[in-house]
Structures are given as C-alpha cells and as structure tokens.
Amino acid sequence: MAKSAHKNQLAPGISRLSRSKVFSKRAAYKIVKDGKAKVAETEKPKKAEAPVSERSDLVKALTAESNSVYPMSTIPKSKTGRKAIRAPKLRKSITPGTVLILLAGRFRGKRVVFLKQLKSGLLLITGPFKINGVPLRRVNQAYVVATSTKVDISGVKIDAKVSDEYFKGEKEAKPKGDEEEFFGKDAKKKEHPAHKIADQKVVDKEIVAAVAKVPFLASYLASSFSLSKGQAPHTLKF
C-alpha cells in the first residue's frame, strides 16, 4: 500500500485515495527507471523562411492560369448505371379487356377498358370515349384498380402506330400578340388533331359493339366509382 498522509486515511491502513491517484499526486510518472528525471523537451527550431525570390516563384506556380501537366480544375463525371431500363411487369390481374378504375388524374373514378401494355410499361386504355368520355390514354398501373369485369376485345385491332411516340405532343410556334388575342372573344381554341379523332372512332367502334352485347355493361362503364360513408376499400370485391 502506498504511503498516505493521516488526513487521506479513512481508517488506519485504508487510504482515501486510490493507487493511481496517489501515483498521480506524487508525480511518479516523471521519474524514469534509472532514477533520473525526464529532461523537458526543448522547443523545435523554427524553419527558416524561404527568400522572397523563391516565395514569389511559388506564388506564380500556384496561381498559374494553365498547367500543361495537370488541369487546374477537375470536372466531375456522372456515373453510368449498369442496370438497363426495363419496362415493369404487368400485374396478373390485368389482361386485355379488363375493366380498370382510374385512381388519379383528370379522369379519376372513371371505369375504362385496358387494351395493351406499351414498351414503356404504361397501359393503353380507352373509355370508350362514346360511353364515358375517356379517350385513348396512357396510365401507370400503380394508379389503377383491376376489376373482375372483362370485355371481349379479341376482335379489336389496334394499329401499330399507337405507341409511346403517338402520345408525344407536337411543338407549336408561340404566337405573338396582345392580351386580347389570347383571352378575348377572338381567342383561338386549340383543336384536337383530326387523325387522332379518326383513330379513336376506329378503336371505339368495335369495343362499343362488344359492350352492347353484355346487359348493363354500358351503364356500368358510364358510371363513376366512389366510396360512400362507412365503406372500406380493402373489404370491397372489385
């Protein structure tokens, strides 16, 4: 037991301080094994400053406008992804002719007929337009509910031109004029392309005929889906 003063004893032979505390207070760590005290380290000599001529050369090198070996600034390059962009898989509950309920967008709540999946993974649907006013459109399958109702569209032929490029908007030159020309009585209303109207009639003609064969199917497609008070969507059977 290390020696301790009388005031640092809790009881005869029991020190108030621990061995490490006594070691610290006695500064025993400063005593080396050979009994000689450690010599305090002298301050390191300061480095001699470079002459003014050398410093000016260094400044010129650091502030040079261009460098033939290394570029002055590095432009970060974007990493190229290794994964190829693939169209998402179609849900098993969605097949050609399935009646879908739209959950978002301009026509949310409408019941539409699914025609096919495009290369981008989006679904090609139609109202038909004559029944509920929904034209040929692309929708994401994440925003539809598949129902158990189906329409026989085996006889419907969809033109190959109806693809993702078919729905890209045509760029128009911005007209220059005053406010009255845009919002006045003489403002020109944007017209739907004539070829798209013709394509809509061709597709809807066969689908409307197939819908007419099933009783109450036309009124079912014309009505909008909505939840009343107390209805839970997860308990409904679509």
PDB file of N, CA, C and O in Angstrom, residues 28-92:
ATOM      1  N   ALA A  28       4.939  10.391  -9.944  1.00  0.00           N
ATOM      2  CA  ALA A  28       5.881   9.296 -10.142  1.00  0.00           C
ATOM      3  C   ALA A  28       6.113   9.000 -11.616  1.00  0.00           C
ATOM      4  O   ALA A  28       7.097   8.359 -11.973  1.00  0.00           O
ATOM      5  N   TYR A  29       5.196   9.459 -12.443  1.00  0.00           N
ATOM      6  CA  TYR A  29       5.352   9.192 -13.875  1.00  0.00           C
ATOM      7  C   TYR A  29       6.510   9.986 -14.474  1.00  0.00           C
ATOM      8  O   TYR A  29       6.964   9.705 -15.581  1.00  0.00           O
ATOM      9  N   LYS A  30       6.996  11.008 -13.736  1.00  0.00           N
ATOM     10  CA  LYS A  30       8.114  11.808 -14.240  1.00  0.00           C
ATOM     11  C   LYS A  30       9.467  11.176 -13.938  1.00  0.00           C
ATOM     12  O   LYS A  30      10.496  11.621 -14.441  1.00  0.00           O
ATOM     13  N   ILE A  31       9.475  10.166 -13.088  1.00  0.00           N
ATOM     14  CA  ILE A  31      10.725   9.520 -12.680  1.00  0.00           C
ATOM     15  C   ILE A  31      10.950   8.301 -13.551  1.00  0.00           C
ATOM     16  O   ILE A  31      10.103   7.417 -13.641  1.00  0.00           O
ATOM     17  N   VAL A  32      12.077   8.281 -14.255  1.00  0.00           N
ATOM     18  CA  VAL A  32      12.419   7.150 -15.110  1.00  0.00           C
ATOM     19  C   VAL A  32      13.037   6.051 -14.264  1.00  0.00           C
ATOM     20  O   VAL A  32      13.349   6.240 -13.080  1.00  0.00           O
ATOM     21  N   LYS A  33      13.230   4.896 -14.898  1.00  0.00           N
ATOM     22  CA  LYS A  33      13.694   3.741 -14.148  1.00  0.00           C
ATOM     23  C   LYS A  33      15.085   3.928 -13.578  1.00  0.00           C
ATOM     24  O   LYS A  33      15.411   3.380 -12.537  1.00  0.00           O
ATOM     25  N   ASP A  34      15.959   4.685 -14.283  1.00  0.00           N
ATOM     26  CA  ASP A  34      17.316   4.852 -13.788  1.00  0.00           C
ATOM     27  C   ASP A  34      17.401   5.919 -12.709  1.00  0.00           C
ATOM     28  O   ASP A  34      18.488   6.239 -12.238  1.00  0.00           O
ATOM     29  N   GLY A  35      16.239   6.483 -12.303  1.00  0.00           N
ATOM     30  CA  GLY A  35      16.239   7.445 -11.209  1.00  0.00           C
ATOM     31  C   GLY A  35      16.444   8.875 -11.648  1.00  0.00           C
ATOM     32  O   GLY A  35      16.424   9.772 -10.814  1.00  0.00           O
ATOM     33  N   LYS A  36      16.635   9.123 -12.953  1.00  0.00           N
ATOM     34  CA  LYS A  36      16.849  10.474 -13.431  1.00  0.00           C
ATOM     35  C   LYS A  36      15.527  11.044 -13.955  1.00  0.00           C
ATOM     36  O   LYS A  36      14.735  10.331 -14.570  1.00  0.00           O
ATOM     37  N   ALA A  37      15.266  12.282 -13.710  1.00  0.00           N
ATOM     38  CA  ALA A  37      14.052  12.943 -14.175  1.00  0.00           C
ATOM     39  C   ALA A  37      14.132  13.160 -15.682  1.00  0.00           C
ATOM     40  O   ALA A  37      15.220  13.329 -16.231  1.00  0.00           O
ATOM     41  N   LYS A  38      12.983  13.144 -16.318  1.00  0.00           N
ATOM     42  CA  LYS A  38      12.941  13.364 -17.765  1.00  0.00           C
ATOM     43  C   LYS A  38      13.309  14.796 -18.076  1.00  0.00           C
ATOM     44  O   LYS A  38      12.910  15.737 -17.388  1.00  0.00           O
ATOM     45  N   VAL A  39      14.110  14.933 -19.079  1.00  0.00           N
ATOM     46  CA  VAL A  39      14.512  16.273 -19.497  1.00  0.00           C
ATOM     47  C   VAL A  39      13.394  16.872 -20.342  1.00  0.00           C
ATOM     48  O   VAL A  39      12.891  16.207 -21.258  1.00  0.00           O
ATOM     49  N   ALA A  40      12.997  18.059 -20.017  1.00  0.00           N
ATOM     50  CA  ALA A  40      11.923  18.717 -20.771  1.00  0.00           C
ATOM     51  C   ALA A  40      12.372  18.918 -22.212  1.00  0.00           C
ATOM     52  O   ALA A  40      13.512  19.297 -22.480  1.00  0.00           O
ATOM     53  N   GLU A  41      11.470  18.614 -23.090  1.00  0.00           N
ATOM     54  CA  GLU A  41      11.796  18.756 -24.498  1.00  0.00           C
ATOM     55  C   GLU A  41      11.929  20.225 -24.860  1.00  0.00           C
ATOM     56  O   GLU A  41      11.093  21.048 -24.490  1.00  0.00           O
ATOM     57  N   THR A  42      12.994  20.486 -25.515  1.00  0.00           N
ATOM     58  CA  THR A  42      13.212  21.869 -25.940  1.00  0.00           C
ATOM     59  C   THR A  42      12.340  22.173 -27.141  1.00  0.00           C
ATOM     60  O   THR A  42      11.934  21.263 -27.878  1.00  0.00           O
ATOM     61  N   GLU A  43      12.026  23.422 -27.325  1.00  0.00           N
ATOM     62  CA  GLU A  43      11.206  23.824 -28.453  1.00  0.00           C
ATOM     63  C   GLU A  43      11.944  23.563 -29.757  1.00  0.00           C
ATOM     64  O   GLU A  43      13.149  23.797 -29.867  1.00  0.00           O
ATOM     65  N   LYS A  44      11.182  23.074 -30.720  1.00  0.00           N
ATOM     66  CA  LYS A  44      11.773  22.778 -32.014  1.00  0.00           C
ATOM     67  C   LYS A  44      12.148  24.074 -32.718  1.00  0.00           C
ATOM     68  O   LYS A  44      11.412  25.056 -32.654  1.00  0.00           O
ATOM     69  N   PRO A  45      13.314  24.083 -33.329  1.00  0.00           N
ATOM     70  CA  PRO A  45      13.717  25.322 -34.025  1.00  0.00           C
ATOM     71  C   PRO A  45      12.789  25.619 -35.190  1.00  0.00           C
ATOM     72  O   PRO A  45      12.318  24.719 -35.879  1.00  0.00           O
ATOM     73  N   LYS A  46      12.505  26.891 -35.362  1.00  0.00           N
ATOM     74  CA  LYS A  46      11.629  27.305 -36.451  1.00  0.00           C
ATOM     75  C   LYS A  46      12.364  27.164 -37.775  1.00  0.00           C
ATOM     76  O   LYS A  46      13.558  27.410 -37.870  1.00  0.00           O
ATOM     77  N   LYS A  47      11.582  26.762 -38.772  1.00  0.00           N
ATOM     78  CA  LYS A  47      12.162  26.616 -40.096  1.00  0.00           C
ATOM     79  C   LYS A  47      12.464  27.989 -40.678  1.00  0.00           C
ATOM     80  O   LYS A  47      11.691  28.931 -40.530  1.00  0.00           O
ATOM     81  N   ALA A  48      13.559  28.034 -41.324  1.00  0.00           N
ATOM     82  CA  ALA A  48      13.954  29.307 -41.928  1.00  0.00           C
ATOM     83  C   ALA A  48      13.045  29.621 -43.101  1.00  0.00           C
ATOM     84  O   ALA A  48      12.712  28.744 -43.907  1.00  0.00           O
ATOM     85  N   GLU A  49      12.584  30.859 -43.139  1.00  0.00           N
ATOM     86  CA  GLU A  49      11.684  31.271 -44.205  1.00  0.00           C
ATOM     87  C   GLU A  49      12.438  31.338 -45.531  1.00  0.00           C
ATOM     88  O   GLU A  49      13.607  31.717 -45.578  1.00  0.00           O
ATOM     89  N   ALA A  50      11.718  30.969 -46.566  1.00  0.00           N
ATOM     90  CA  ALA A  50      12.333  30.983 -47.894  1.00  0.00           C
ATOM     91  C   ALA A  50      12.549  32.418 -48.341  1.00  0.00           C
ATOM     92  O   ALA A  50      11.818  33.324 -47.946  1.00  0.00           O
ATOM     93  N   PRO A  51      13.588  32.646 -49.116  1.00  0.00           N
ATOM     94  CA  PRO A  51      13.821  34.011 -49.628  1.00  0.00           C
ATOM     95  C   PRO A  51      12.626  34.514 -50.426  1.00  0.00           C
ATOM     96  O   PRO A  51      11.791  33.743 -50.883  1.00  0.00           O
ATOM     97  N   VAL A  52      12.583  35.839 -50.570  1.00  0.00           N
ATOM     98  CA  VAL A  52      11.457  36.456 -51.262  1.00  0.00           C
ATOM     99  C   VAL A  52      11.369  35.982 -52.700  1.00  0.00           C
ATOM    100  O   VAL A  52      10.293  35.752 -53.244  1.00  0.00           O
ATOM    101  N   SER A  53      12.543  35.783 -53.338  1.00  0.00           N
ATOM    102  CA  SER A  53      12.547  35.349 -54.732  1.00  0.00           C
ATOM    103  C   SER A  53      11.919  33.966 -54.890  1.00  0.00           C
ATOM    104  O   SER A  53      11.157  33.713 -55.823  1.00  0.00           O
ATOM    105  N   GLU A  54      12.243  33.040 -53.952  1.00  0.00           N
ATOM    106  CA  GLU A  54      11.689  31.688 -54.012  1.00  0.00           C
ATOM    107  C   GLU A  54      10.189  31.702 -53.743  1.00  0.00           C
ATOM    108  O   GLU A  54       9.423  30.982 -54.359  1.00  0.00           O
ATOM    109  N   ARG A  55       9.770  32.536 -52.770  1.00  0.00           N
ATOM    110  CA  ARG A  55       8.346  32.605 -52.462  1.00  0.00           C
ATOM    111  C   ARG A  55       7.546  33.158 -53.635  1.00  0.00           C
ATOM    112  O   ARG A  55       6.440  32.720 -53.914  1.00  0.00           O
ATOM    113  N   SER A  56       8.088  34.113 -54.331  1.00  0.00           N
ATOM    114  CA  SER A  56       7.389  34.675 -55.478  1.00  0.00           C
ATOM    115  C   SER A  56       7.230  33.634 -56.584  1.00  0.00           C
ATOM    116  O   SER A  56       6.211  33.590 -57.271  1.00  0.00           O
ATOM    117  N   ASP A  57       8.243  32.760 -56.748  1.00  0.00           N
ATOM    118  CA  ASP A  57       8.131  31.696 -57.735  1.00  0.00           C
ATOM    119  C   ASP A  57       7.037  30.702 -57.352  1.00  0.00           C
ATOM    120  O   ASP A  57       6.306  30.190 -58.209  1.00  0.00           O
ATOM    121  N   LEU A  58       6.923  30.443 -56.040  1.00  0.00           N
ATOM    122  CA  LEU A  58       5.891  29.529 -55.565  1.00  0.00           C
ATOM    123  C   LEU A  58       4.502  30.105 -55.797  1.00  0.00           C
ATOM    124  O   LEU A  58       3.573  29.405 -56.209  1.00  0.00           O
ATOM    125  N   VAL A  59       4.364  31.388 -55.543  1.00  0.00           N
ATOM    126  CA  VAL A  59       3.068  32.049 -55.761  1.00  0.00           C
ATOM    127  C   VAL A  59       2.693  32.000 -57.227  1.00  0.00           C
ATOM    128  O   VAL A  59       1.543  31.746 -57.598  1.00  0.00           O
ATOM    129  N   LYS A  60       3.664  32.212 -58.106  1.00  0.00           N
ATOM    130  CA  LYS A  60       3.392  32.158 -59.535  1.00  0.00           C
ATOM    131  C   LYS A  60       2.961  30.761 -59.962  1.00  0.00           C
ATOM    132  O   LYS A  60       2.073  30.583 -60.794  1.00  0.00           O
ATOM    133  N   ALA A  61       3.594  29.738 -59.372  1.00  0.00           N
ATOM    134  CA  ALA A  61       3.253  28.365 -59.735  1.00  0.00           C
ATOM    135  C   ALA A  61       1.838  27.995 -59.288  1.00  0.00           C
ATOM    136  O   ALA A  61       1.115  27.276 -59.979  1.00  0.00           O
ATOM    137  N   LEU A  62       1.451  28.496 -58.093  1.00  0.00           N
ATOM    138  CA  LEU A  62       0.131  28.167 -57.551  1.00  0.00           C
ATOM    139  C   LEU A  62      -0.972  28.943 -58.230  1.00  0.00           C
ATOM    140  O   LEU A  62      -2.120  28.484 -58.302  1.00  0.00           O
ATOM    141  N   THR A  63      -0.667  30.132 -58.710  1.00  0.00           N
ATOM    142  CA  THR A  63      -1.693  30.982 -59.332  1.00  0.00           C
ATOM    143  C   THR A  63      -1.596  30.994 -60.849  1.00  0.00           C
ATOM    144  O   THR A  63      -2.127  31.882 -61.497  1.00  0.00           O
ATOM    145  N   ALA A  64      -0.938  29.999 -61.418  1.00  0.00           N
ATOM    146  CA  ALA A  64      -0.808  29.956 -62.867  1.00  0.00           C
ATOM    147  C   ALA A  64      -2.171  29.700 -63.498  1.00  0.00           C
ATOM    148  O   ALA A  64      -3.004  28.962 -62.959  1.00  0.00           O
ATOM    149  N   GLU A  65      -2.413  30.321 -64.657  1.00  0.00           N
ATOM    150  CA  GLU A  65      -3.707  30.195 -65.310  1.00  0.00           C
ATOM    151  C   GLU A  65      -3.895  28.818 -65.935  1.00  0.00           C
ATOM    152  O   GLU A  65      -4.993  28.295 -65.989  1.00  0.00           O
ATOM    153  N   SER A  66      -2.846  28.220 -66.411  1.00  0.00           N
ATOM    154  CA  SER A  66      -2.973  26.904 -67.038  1.00  0.00           C
ATOM    155  C   SER A  66      -1.751  26.063 -66.691  1.00  0.00           C
ATOM    156  O   SER A  66      -0.692  26.586 -66.385  1.00  0.00           O
ATOM    157  N   ASN A  67      -1.932  24.763 -66.751  1.00  0.00           N
ATOM    158  CA  ASN A  67      -0.866  23.836 -66.437  1.00  0.00           C
ATOM    159  C   ASN A  67      -0.863  22.759 -67.507  1.00  0.00           C
ATOM    160  O   ASN A  67      -1.900  22.170 -67.812  1.00  0.00           O
ATOM    161  N   SER A  68       0.294  22.521 -68.094  1.00  0.00           N
ATOM    162  CA  SER A  68       0.372  21.554 -69.190  1.00  0.00           C
ATOM    163  C   SER A  68       0.308  20.122 -68.705  1.00  0.00           C
ATOM    164  O   SER A  68       0.015  19.218 -69.481  1.00  0.00           O
ATOM    165  N   VAL A  69       0.575  19.884 -67.407  1.00  0.00           N
ATOM    166  CA  VAL A  69       0.601  18.520 -66.885  1.00  0.00           C
ATOM    167  C   VAL A  69      -0.723  18.147 -66.245  1.00  0.00           C
ATOM    168  O   VAL A  69      -1.335  17.133 -66.576  1.00  0.00           O
ATOM    169  N   TYR A  70      -1.200  18.984 -65.303  1.00  0.00           N
ATOM    170  CA  TYR A  70      -2.429  18.698 -64.585  1.00  0.00           C
ATOM    171  C   TYR A  70      -3.446  19.814 -64.853  1.00  0.00           C
ATOM    172  O   TYR A  70      -3.077  20.982 -64.886  1.00  0.00           O
ATOM    173  N   PRO A  71      -4.700  19.487 -65.015  1.00  0.00           N
ATOM    174  CA  PRO A  71      -5.714  20.539 -65.211  1.00  0.00           C
ATOM    175  C   PRO A  71      -5.913  21.328 -63.920  1.00  0.00           C
ATOM    176  O   PRO A  71      -5.780  20.798 -62.814  1.00  0.00           O
ATOM    177  N   MET A  72      -6.240  22.612 -64.059  1.00  0.00           N
ATOM    178  CA  MET A  72      -6.438  23.451 -62.887  1.00  0.00           C
ATOM    179  C   MET A  72      -7.690  23.068 -62.123  1.00  0.00           C
ATOM    180  O   MET A  72      -7.772  23.223 -60.912  1.00  0.00           O
ATOM    181  N   SER A  73      -8.715  22.590 -62.812  1.00  0.00           N
ATOM    182  CA  SER A  73      -9.957  22.178 -62.142  1.00  0.00           C
ATOM    183  C   SER A  73     -10.439  20.879 -62.768  1.00  0.00           C
ATOM    184  O   SER A  73     -10.330  20.672 -63.975  1.00  0.00           O
ATOM    185  N   THR A  74     -10.974  20.008 -61.948  1.00  0.00           N
ATOM    186  CA  THR A  74     -11.480  18.732 -62.428  1.00  0.00           C
ATOM    187  C   THR A  74     -12.993  18.804 -62.545  1.00  0.00           C
ATOM    188  O   THR A  74     -13.668  19.281 -61.632  1.00  0.00           O
ATOM    189  N   ILE A  75     -13.515  18.338 -63.654  1.00  0.00           N
ATOM    190  CA  ILE A  75     -14.965  18.341 -63.885  1.00  0.00           C
ATOM    191  C   ILE A  75     -15.497  16.968 -63.493  1.00  0.00           C
ATOM    192  O   ILE A  75     -15.083  15.951 -64.063  1.00  0.00           O
ATOM    193  N   PRO A  76     -16.411  16.904 -62.509  1.00  0.00           N
ATOM    194  CA  PRO A  76     -16.933  15.592 -62.101  1.00  0.00           C
ATOM    195  C   PRO A  76     -17.749  14.947 -63.210  1.00  0.00           C
ATOM    196  O   PRO A  76     -18.523  15.612 -63.897  1.00  0.00           O
ATOM    197  N   LYS A  77     -17.532  13.665 -63.388  1.00  0.00           N
ATOM    198  CA  LYS A  77     -18.265  12.918 -64.407  1.00  0.00           C
ATOM    199  C   LYS A  77     -19.349  12.083 -63.741  1.00  0.00           C
ATOM    200  O   LYS A  77     -19.126  11.475 -62.703  1.00  0.00           O
ATOM    201  N   SER A  78     -20.501  12.093 -64.337  1.00  0.00           N
ATOM    202  CA  SER A  78     -21.611  11.316 -63.798  1.00  0.00           C
ATOM    203  C   SER A  78     -21.355   9.831 -64.020  1.00  0.00           C
ATOM    204  O   SER A  78     -20.855   9.423 -65.079  1.00  0.00           O
ATOM    205  N   LYS A  79     -21.709   9.043 -63.021  1.00  0.00           N
ATOM    206  CA  LYS A  79     -21.508   7.604 -63.113  1.00  0.00           C
ATOM    207  C   LYS A  79     -22.567   6.986 -64.033  1.00  0.00           C
ATOM    208  O   LYS A  79     -23.742   7.316 -63.961  1.00  0.00           O
ATOM    209  N   THR A  80     -22.099   6.117 -64.876  1.00  0.00           N
ATOM    210  CA  THR A  80     -23.019   5.437 -65.780  1.00  0.00           C
ATOM    211  C   THR A  80     -23.602   4.212 -65.082  1.00  0.00           C
ATOM    212  O   THR A  80     -22.872   3.403 -64.498  1.00  0.00           O
ATOM    213  N   GLY A  81     -24.913   4.122 -65.114  1.00  0.00           N
ATOM    214  CA  GLY A  81     -25.574   2.989 -64.473  1.00  0.00           C
ATOM    215  C   GLY A  81     -25.430   1.721 -65.286  1.00  0.00           C
ATOM    216  O   GLY A  81     -25.494   1.741 -66.522  1.00  0.00           O
ATOM    217  N   ARG A  82     -25.206   0.631 -64.604  1.00  0.00           N
ATOM    218  CA  ARG A  82     -25.055  -0.650 -65.291  1.00  0.00           C
ATOM    219  C   ARG A  82     -26.400  -1.304 -65.568  1.00  0.00           C
ATOM    220  O   ARG A  82     -26.516  -2.156 -66.441  1.00  0.00           O
ATOM    221  N   LYS A  83     -27.416  -0.906 -64.798  1.00  0.00           N
ATOM    222  CA  LYS A  83     -28.719  -1.535 -64.952  1.00  0.00           C
ATOM    223  C   LYS A  83     -29.450  -0.938 -66.152  1.00  0.00           C
ATOM    224  O   LYS A  83     -29.540   0.270 -66.291  1.00  0.00           O
ATOM    225  N   ALA A  84     -29.948  -1.794 -66.992  1.00  0.00           N
ATOM    226  CA  ALA A  84     -30.715  -1.343 -68.156  1.00  0.00           C
ATOM    227  C   ALA A  84     -32.138  -1.010 -67.722  1.00  0.00           C
ATOM    228  O   ALA A  84     -32.708  -1.661 -66.840  1.00  0.00           O
ATOM    229  N   ILE A  85     -32.703   0.011 -68.335  1.00  0.00           N
ATOM    230  CA  ILE A  85     -34.073   0.410 -68.021  1.00  0.00           C
ATOM    231  C   ILE A  85     -35.026  -0.575 -68.681  1.00  0.00           C
ATOM    232  O   ILE A  85     -35.056  -0.718 -69.904  1.00  0.00           O
ATOM    233  N   ARG A  86     -35.808  -1.246 -67.872  1.00  0.00           N
ATOM    234  CA  ARG A  86     -36.744  -2.235 -68.374  1.00  0.00           C
ATOM    235  C   ARG A  86     -38.161  -1.867 -67.961  1.00  0.00           C
ATOM    236  O   ARG A  86     -38.381  -1.258 -66.919  1.00  0.00           O
ATOM    237  N   ALA A  87     -39.094  -2.255 -68.800  1.00  0.00           N
ATOM    238  CA  ALA A  87     -40.495  -1.982 -68.506  1.00  0.00           C
ATOM    239  C   ALA A  87     -40.954  -2.867 -67.350  1.00  0.00           C
ATOM    240  O   ALA A  87     -40.562  -4.041 -67.261  1.00  0.00           O
ATOM    241  N   PRO A  88     -41.774  -2.326 -66.441  1.00  0.00           N
ATOM    242  CA  PRO A  88     -42.248  -3.149 -65.314  1.00  0.00           C
ATOM    243  C   PRO A  88     -43.167  -4.269 -65.789  1.00  0.00           C
ATOM    244  O   PRO A  88     -43.823  -4.168 -66.834  1.00  0.00           O
ATOM    245  N   LYS A  89     -43.195  -5.341 -65.023  1.00  0.00           N
ATOM    246  CA  LYS A  89     -44.044  -6.472 -65.376  1.00  0.00           C
ATOM    247  C   LYS A  89     -45.511  -6.114 -65.159  1.00  0.00           C
ATOM    248  O   LYS A  89     -45.860  -5.379 -64.236  1.00  0.00           O
ATOM    249  N   LEU A  90     -46.343  -6.649 -66.013  1.00  0.00           N
ATOM    250  CA  LEU A  90     -47.775  -6.401 -65.915  1.00  0.00           C
ATOM    251  C   LEU A  90     -48.376  -7.268 -64.820  1.00  0.00           C
ATOM    252  O   LEU A  90     -48.029  -8.445 -64.685  1.00  0.00           O
ATOM    253  N   ARG A  91     -49.253  -6.672 -64.024  1.00  0.00           N
ATOM    254  CA  ARG A  91     -49.895  -7.430 -62.952  1.00  0.00           C
ATOM    255  C   ARG A  91     -50.741  -8.562 -63.529  1.00  0.00           C
ATOM    256  O   ARG A  91     -51.325  -8.435 -64.614  1.00  0.00           O
ATOM    257  N   LYS A  92     -50.820  -9.656 -62.786  1.00  0.00           N
ATOM    258  CA  LYS A  92     -51.558 -10.816 -63.260  1.00  0.00           C
ATOM    259  C   LYS A  92     -53.046 -10.520 -63.402  1.00  0.00           C
ATOM    260  O   LYS A  92     -53.732 -11.123 -64.229  1.00  0.00           O
TER     261      LYS A  92
END
